[in-house]
PDB file of C-alpha atoms in Angstrom:
ATOM      1  CA  UNK A   1     126.926  80.114 102.467  1.00  0.00           C
ATOM      2  CA  UNK A   2     123.231  80.718 103.433  1.00  0.00           C
ATOM      3  CA  UNK A   3     121.457  83.153 101.168  1.00  0.00           C
ATOM      4  CA  UNK A   4     117.947  84.866 101.144  1.00  0.00           C
ATOM      5  CA  UNK A   5     115.936  83.372  98.139  1.00  0.00           C
ATOM      6  CA  UNK A   6     112.414  83.666  96.864  1.00  0.00           C
ATOM      7  CA  UNK A   7     109.617  85.936  97.246  1.00  0.00           C
ATOM      8  CA  UNK A   8     106.820  85.595  99.803  1.00  0.00           C
ATOM      9  CA  UNK A   9     103.883  87.720 100.372  1.00  0.00           C
ATOM     10  CA  UNK A  10     102.448  87.754 103.891  1.00  0.00           C
ATOM     11  CA  UNK A  11      99.454  89.455 105.359  1.00  0.00           C
ATOM     12  CA  UNK A  12     100.076  92.256 107.858  1.00  0.00           C
ATOM     13  CA  UNK A  13      97.612  91.954 110.758  1.00  0.00           C
ATOM     14  CA  UNK A  14      95.678  94.837 112.572  1.00  0.00           C
ATOM     15  CA  UNK A  15      98.452  95.280 115.046  1.00  0.00           C
ATOM     16  CA  UNK A  16     101.144  95.738 112.206  1.00  0.00           C
ATOM     17  CA  UNK A  17     102.598  92.203 112.757  1.00  0.00           C
ATOM     18  CA  UNK A  18     103.721  90.104 109.996  1.00  0.00           C
ATOM     19  CA  UNK A  19     105.398  86.703 109.806  1.00  0.00           C
ATOM     20  CA  UNK A  20     108.954  86.629 108.477  1.00  0.00           C
ATOM     21  CA  UNK A  21     109.253  83.745 106.197  1.00  0.00           C
ATOM     22  CA  UNK A  22     110.561  80.661 107.719  1.00  0.00           C
ATOM     23  CA  UNK A  23     113.396  80.235 105.355  1.00  0.00           C
ATOM     24  CA  UNK A  24     114.426  83.757 106.007  1.00  0.00           C
ATOM     25  CA  UNK A  25     114.509  83.106 109.793  1.00  0.00           C
ATOM     26  CA  UNK A  26     116.559  79.958 108.899  1.00  0.00           C
ATOM     27  CA  UNK A  27     118.966  81.850 106.954  1.00  0.00           C
ATOM     28  CA  UNK A  28     119.355  84.424 109.750  1.00  0.00           C
ATOM     29  CA  UNK A  29     120.406  81.570 112.088  1.00  0.00           C
ATOM     30  CA  UNK A  30     118.914  79.887 115.117  1.00  0.00           C
ATOM     31  CA  UNK A  31     120.572  82.649 117.305  1.00  0.00           C
ATOM     32  CA  UNK A  32     118.888  85.516 115.584  1.00  0.00           C
ATOM     33  CA  UNK A  33     116.447  87.359 117.801  1.00  0.00           C
ATOM     34  CA  UNK A  34     115.126  89.647 114.937  1.00  0.00           C
ATOM     35  CA  UNK A  35     115.871  91.697 111.943  1.00  0.00           C
ATOM     36  CA  UNK A  36     117.108  95.196 110.974  1.00  0.00           C
ATOM     37  CA  UNK A  37     114.956  97.206 108.586  1.00  0.00           C
ATOM     38  CA  UNK A  38     115.624 100.664 107.017  1.00  0.00           C
ATOM     39  CA  UNK A  39     114.410 102.540 103.906  1.00  0.00           C
ATOM     40  CA  UNK A  40     116.064 101.536 100.659  1.00  0.00           C
ATOM     41  CA  UNK A  41     118.269 104.097  99.318  1.00  0.00           C
ATOM     42  CA  UNK A  42     117.295 103.136  95.745  1.00  0.00           C
ATOM     43  CA  UNK A  43     113.827 101.945  95.729  1.00  0.00           C
ATOM     44  CA  UNK A  44     110.459 102.569  97.514  1.00  0.00           C
ATOM     45  CA  UNK A  45     110.988  99.519  99.793  1.00  0.00           C
ATOM     46  CA  UNK A  46     112.596  98.576 102.950  1.00  0.00           C
ATOM     47  CA  UNK A  47     115.975  96.763 103.162  1.00  0.00           C
ATOM     48  CA  UNK A  48     116.120  94.127 105.743  1.00  0.00           C
ATOM     49  CA  UNK A  49     119.188  92.180 107.154  1.00  0.00           C
ATOM     50  CA  UNK A  50     120.667  90.809 110.355  1.00  0.00           C
ATOM     51  CA  UNK A  51     122.491  92.870 112.734  1.00  0.00           C
ATOM     52  CA  UNK A  52     125.615  90.977 111.848  1.00  0.00           C
ATOM     53  CA  UNK A  53     125.285  92.247 108.394  1.00  0.00           C
ATOM     54  CA  UNK A  54     125.180  95.841 109.568  1.00  0.00           C
ATOM     55  CA  UNK A  55     128.211  95.106 111.747  1.00  0.00           C
ATOM     56  CA  UNK A  56     130.072  93.747 108.606  1.00  0.00           C
ATOM     57  CA  UNK A  57     129.121  96.962 106.786  1.00  0.00           C
ATOM     58  CA  UNK A  58     130.519  99.098 109.651  1.00  0.00           C
ATOM     59  CA  UNK A  59     133.668  97.294 109.498  1.00  0.00           C
ATOM     60  CA  UNK A  60     133.929  97.428 105.697  1.00  0.00           C
ATOM     61  CA  UNK A  61     133.291 101.175 105.871  1.00  0.00           C
ATOM     62  CA  UNK A  62     136.513 101.614 108.092  1.00  0.00           C
ATOM     63  CA  UNK A  63     138.534  99.974 105.477  1.00  0.00           C
ATOM     64  CA  UNK A  64     137.427 102.164 102.558  1.00  0.00           C
ATOM     65  CA  UNK A  65     138.724 105.630 101.625  1.00  0.00           C
ATOM     66  CA  UNK A  66     135.404 107.423 101.540  1.00  0.00           C
ATOM     67  CA  UNK A  67     134.863 111.097 101.497  1.00  0.00           C
ATOM     68  CA  UNK A  68     133.444 112.754 104.644  1.00  0.00           C
ATOM     69  CA  UNK A  69     130.207 113.528 102.945  1.00  0.00           C
ATOM     70  CA  UNK A  70     129.724 109.874 101.569  1.00  0.00           C
ATOM     71  CA  UNK A  71     130.483 108.529 105.029  1.00  0.00           C
ATOM     72  CA  UNK A  72     127.969 110.935 106.469  1.00  0.00           C
ATOM     73  CA  UNK A  73     125.244 109.956 104.068  1.00  0.00           C
ATOM     74  CA  UNK A  74     125.636 106.244 104.744  1.00  0.00           C
ATOM     75  CA  UNK A  75     125.691 106.800 108.649  1.00  0.00           C
ATOM     76  CA  UNK A  76     122.590 109.064 108.395  1.00  0.00           C
ATOM     77  CA  UNK A  77     120.578 107.046 106.015  1.00  0.00           C
ATOM     78  CA  UNK A  78     121.443 103.471 106.898  1.00  0.00           C
ATOM     79  CA  UNK A  79     122.586 103.387 110.397  1.00  0.00           C
ATOM     80  CA  UNK A  80     120.432 106.386 111.629  1.00  0.00           C
ATOM     81  CA  UNK A  81     117.364 105.161 109.781  1.00  0.00           C
ATOM     82  CA  UNK A  82     117.640 101.502 110.979  1.00  0.00           C
ATOM     83  CA  UNK A  83     115.270  99.847 113.372  1.00  0.00           C
ATOM     84  CA  UNK A  84     115.949  96.670 115.190  1.00  0.00           C
ATOM     85  CA  UNK A  85     112.792  94.660 115.165  1.00  0.00           C
ATOM     86  CA  UNK A  86     112.591  91.572 117.378  1.00  0.00           C
ATOM     87  CA  UNK A  87     110.845  88.352 116.560  1.00  0.00           C
ATOM     88  CA  UNK A  88     107.867  87.341 118.741  1.00  0.00           C
ATOM     89  CA  UNK A  89     107.401  83.728 119.849  1.00  0.00           C
ATOM     90  CA  UNK A  90     105.824  83.067 116.496  1.00  0.00           C
ATOM     91  CA  UNK A  91     108.456  84.356 114.332  1.00  0.00           C
ATOM     92  CA  UNK A  92     106.488  87.608 113.615  1.00  0.00           C
ATOM     93  CA  UNK A  93     107.730  91.152 113.666  1.00  0.00           C
ATOM     94  CA  UNK A  94     105.880  94.409 114.089  1.00  0.00           C
ATOM     95  CA  UNK A  95     106.637  96.710 111.261  1.00  0.00           C
ATOM     96  CA  UNK A  96     107.704 100.203 112.332  1.00  0.00           C
ATOM     97  CA  UNK A  97     104.588 102.106 111.129  1.00  0.00           C
ATOM     98  CA  UNK A  98     106.593 105.201 109.968  1.00  0.00           C
ATOM     99  CA  UNK A  99     108.749 102.982 107.713  1.00  0.00           C
ATOM    100  CA  UNK A 100     105.882 100.966 106.435  1.00  0.00           C
ATOM    101  CA  UNK A 101     103.888 104.177 105.555  1.00  0.00           C
ATOM    102  CA  UNK A 102     106.826 105.700 103.788  1.00  0.00           C
ATOM    103  CA  UNK A 103     106.978 102.822 101.321  1.00  0.00           C
ATOM    104  CA  UNK A 104     103.214 102.204 101.014  1.00  0.00           C
ATOM    105  CA  UNK A 105     103.113  98.804 102.943  1.00  0.00           C
ATOM    106  CA  UNK A 106      99.625  98.432 104.259  1.00  0.00           C
ATOM    107  CA  UNK A 107      97.688  95.125 104.188  1.00  0.00           C
ATOM    108  CA  UNK A 108     100.324  92.860 102.691  1.00  0.00           C
ATOM    109  CA  UNK A 109     104.053  92.745 102.614  1.00  0.00           C
ATOM    110  CA  UNK A 110     106.302  91.058 100.032  1.00  0.00           C
ATOM    111  CA  UNK A 111     109.662  89.666 101.397  1.00  0.00           C
ATOM    112  CA  UNK A 112     112.136  89.459  98.546  1.00  0.00           C
ATOM    113  CA  UNK A 113     115.329  87.579  98.801  1.00  0.00           C
ATOM    114  CA  UNK A 114     118.532  89.358  97.754  1.00  0.00           C
ATOM    115  CA  UNK A 115     121.256  87.056  98.680  1.00  0.00           C
ATOM    116  CA  UNK A 116     122.893  88.478 101.723  1.00  0.00           C
ATOM    117  CA  UNK A 117     119.911  90.823 102.498  1.00  0.00           C
ATOM    118  CA  UNK A 118     116.217  91.069 101.530  1.00  0.00           C
ATOM    119  CA  UNK A 119     113.663  93.732 100.879  1.00  0.00           C
ATOM    120  CA  UNK A 120     110.073  94.303 102.006  1.00  0.00           C
ATOM    121  CA  UNK A 121     107.865  95.819  99.341  1.00  0.00           C
ATOM    122  CA  UNK A 122     104.062  96.659  98.938  1.00  0.00           C
ATOM    123  CA  UNK A 123     103.249  93.810  96.549  1.00  0.00           C
ATOM    124  CA  UNK A 124     101.765  96.094  93.839  1.00  0.00           C
ATOM    125  CA  UNK A 125     105.061  98.231  93.863  1.00  0.00           C
ATOM    126  CA  UNK A 126     107.179  95.130  93.690  1.00  0.00           C
ATOM    127  CA  UNK A 127     105.188  93.967  90.690  1.00  0.00           C
ATOM    128  CA  UNK A 128     105.907  97.139  88.753  1.00  0.00           C
ATOM    129  CA  UNK A 129     109.650  97.020  89.935  1.00  0.00           C
ATOM    130  CA  UNK A 130     110.005  93.390  88.747  1.00  0.00           C
ATOM    131  CA  UNK A 131     108.371  94.125  85.330  1.00  0.00           C
ATOM    132  CA  UNK A 132     110.876  96.884  84.782  1.00  0.00           C
ATOM    133  CA  UNK A 133     113.852  94.967  86.102  1.00  0.00           C
ATOM    134  CA  UNK A 134     112.847  91.950  83.737  1.00  0.00           C
ATOM    135  CA  UNK A 135     112.704  94.358  80.796  1.00  0.00           C
ATOM    136  CA  UNK A 136     115.995  95.868  81.531  1.00  0.00           C
ATOM    137  CA  UNK A 137     117.742  92.418  81.896  1.00  0.00           C
ATOM    138  CA  UNK A 138     116.432  91.301  78.682  1.00  0.00           C
ATOM    139  CA  UNK A 139     117.550  94.587  76.897  1.00  0.00           C
ATOM    140  CA  UNK A 140     120.991  94.093  78.409  1.00  0.00           C
ATOM    141  CA  UNK A 141     121.103  90.386  77.517  1.00  0.00           C
ATOM    142  CA  UNK A 142     121.793  89.411  81.109  1.00  0.00           C
ATOM    143  CA  UNK A 143     121.785  85.611  81.760  1.00  0.00           C
ATOM    144  CA  UNK A 144     123.087  83.263  84.371  1.00  0.00           C
ATOM    145  CA  UNK A 145     125.235  81.231  81.969  1.00  0.00           C
ATOM    146  CA  UNK A 146     126.915  84.513  80.775  1.00  0.00           C
ATOM    147  CA  UNK A 147     127.651  85.589  84.440  1.00  0.00           C
ATOM    148  CA  UNK A 148     129.060  82.251  85.224  1.00  0.00           C
ATOM    149  CA  UNK A 149     131.204  82.247  82.132  1.00  0.00           C
ATOM    150  CA  UNK A 150     132.558  85.711  82.959  1.00  0.00           C
ATOM    151  CA  UNK A 151     133.380  84.909  86.520  1.00  0.00           C
ATOM    152  CA  UNK A 152     135.176  81.674  85.322  1.00  0.00           C
ATOM    153  CA  UNK A 153     137.241  83.741  82.993  1.00  0.00           C
ATOM    154  CA  UNK A 154     138.321  86.171  85.812  1.00  0.00           C
ATOM    155  CA  UNK A 155     139.279  83.099  87.971  1.00  0.00           C
ATOM    156  CA  UNK A 156     141.325  81.707  85.019  1.00  0.00           C
ATOM    157  CA  UNK A 157     143.014  85.090  84.550  1.00  0.00           C
ATOM    158  CA  UNK A 158     143.996  85.315  88.228  1.00  0.00           C
ATOM    159  CA  UNK A 159     145.805  81.910  88.133  1.00  0.00           C
TER     160      UNK A 159
END
């Protein structure tokens, strides 16, 4: 199972192009011709993923008993706000200027792995977000060993 890991900060050139990290392109797969980006619903960042991931989301939505209002919100914000961005021959994308401006991305962009998706942040906003997230995780006593132990208990209960 390939996942998006790590954080990379890359320079945005004068034409709005930025290199997608090589490890992210590898996670997308050799057949990937680009990425999909849209404004995050929760943060001042862009969410990024493969078109296959949005297709999975679409199929998943069909299986859920969502209200018409919730369905409409998801279709408008995610599907309607998405932009397919192709890779150039050097593995770069051209960031949609309206999306980049909306989240404050200018000279540099931070690519942040989030398992099955990733985010694109203005680095200074990411730093503030990470600081707050670490403080909350510490306050809630979140740790990897506790997550693994809890998951192991659930697996044991299912048997």
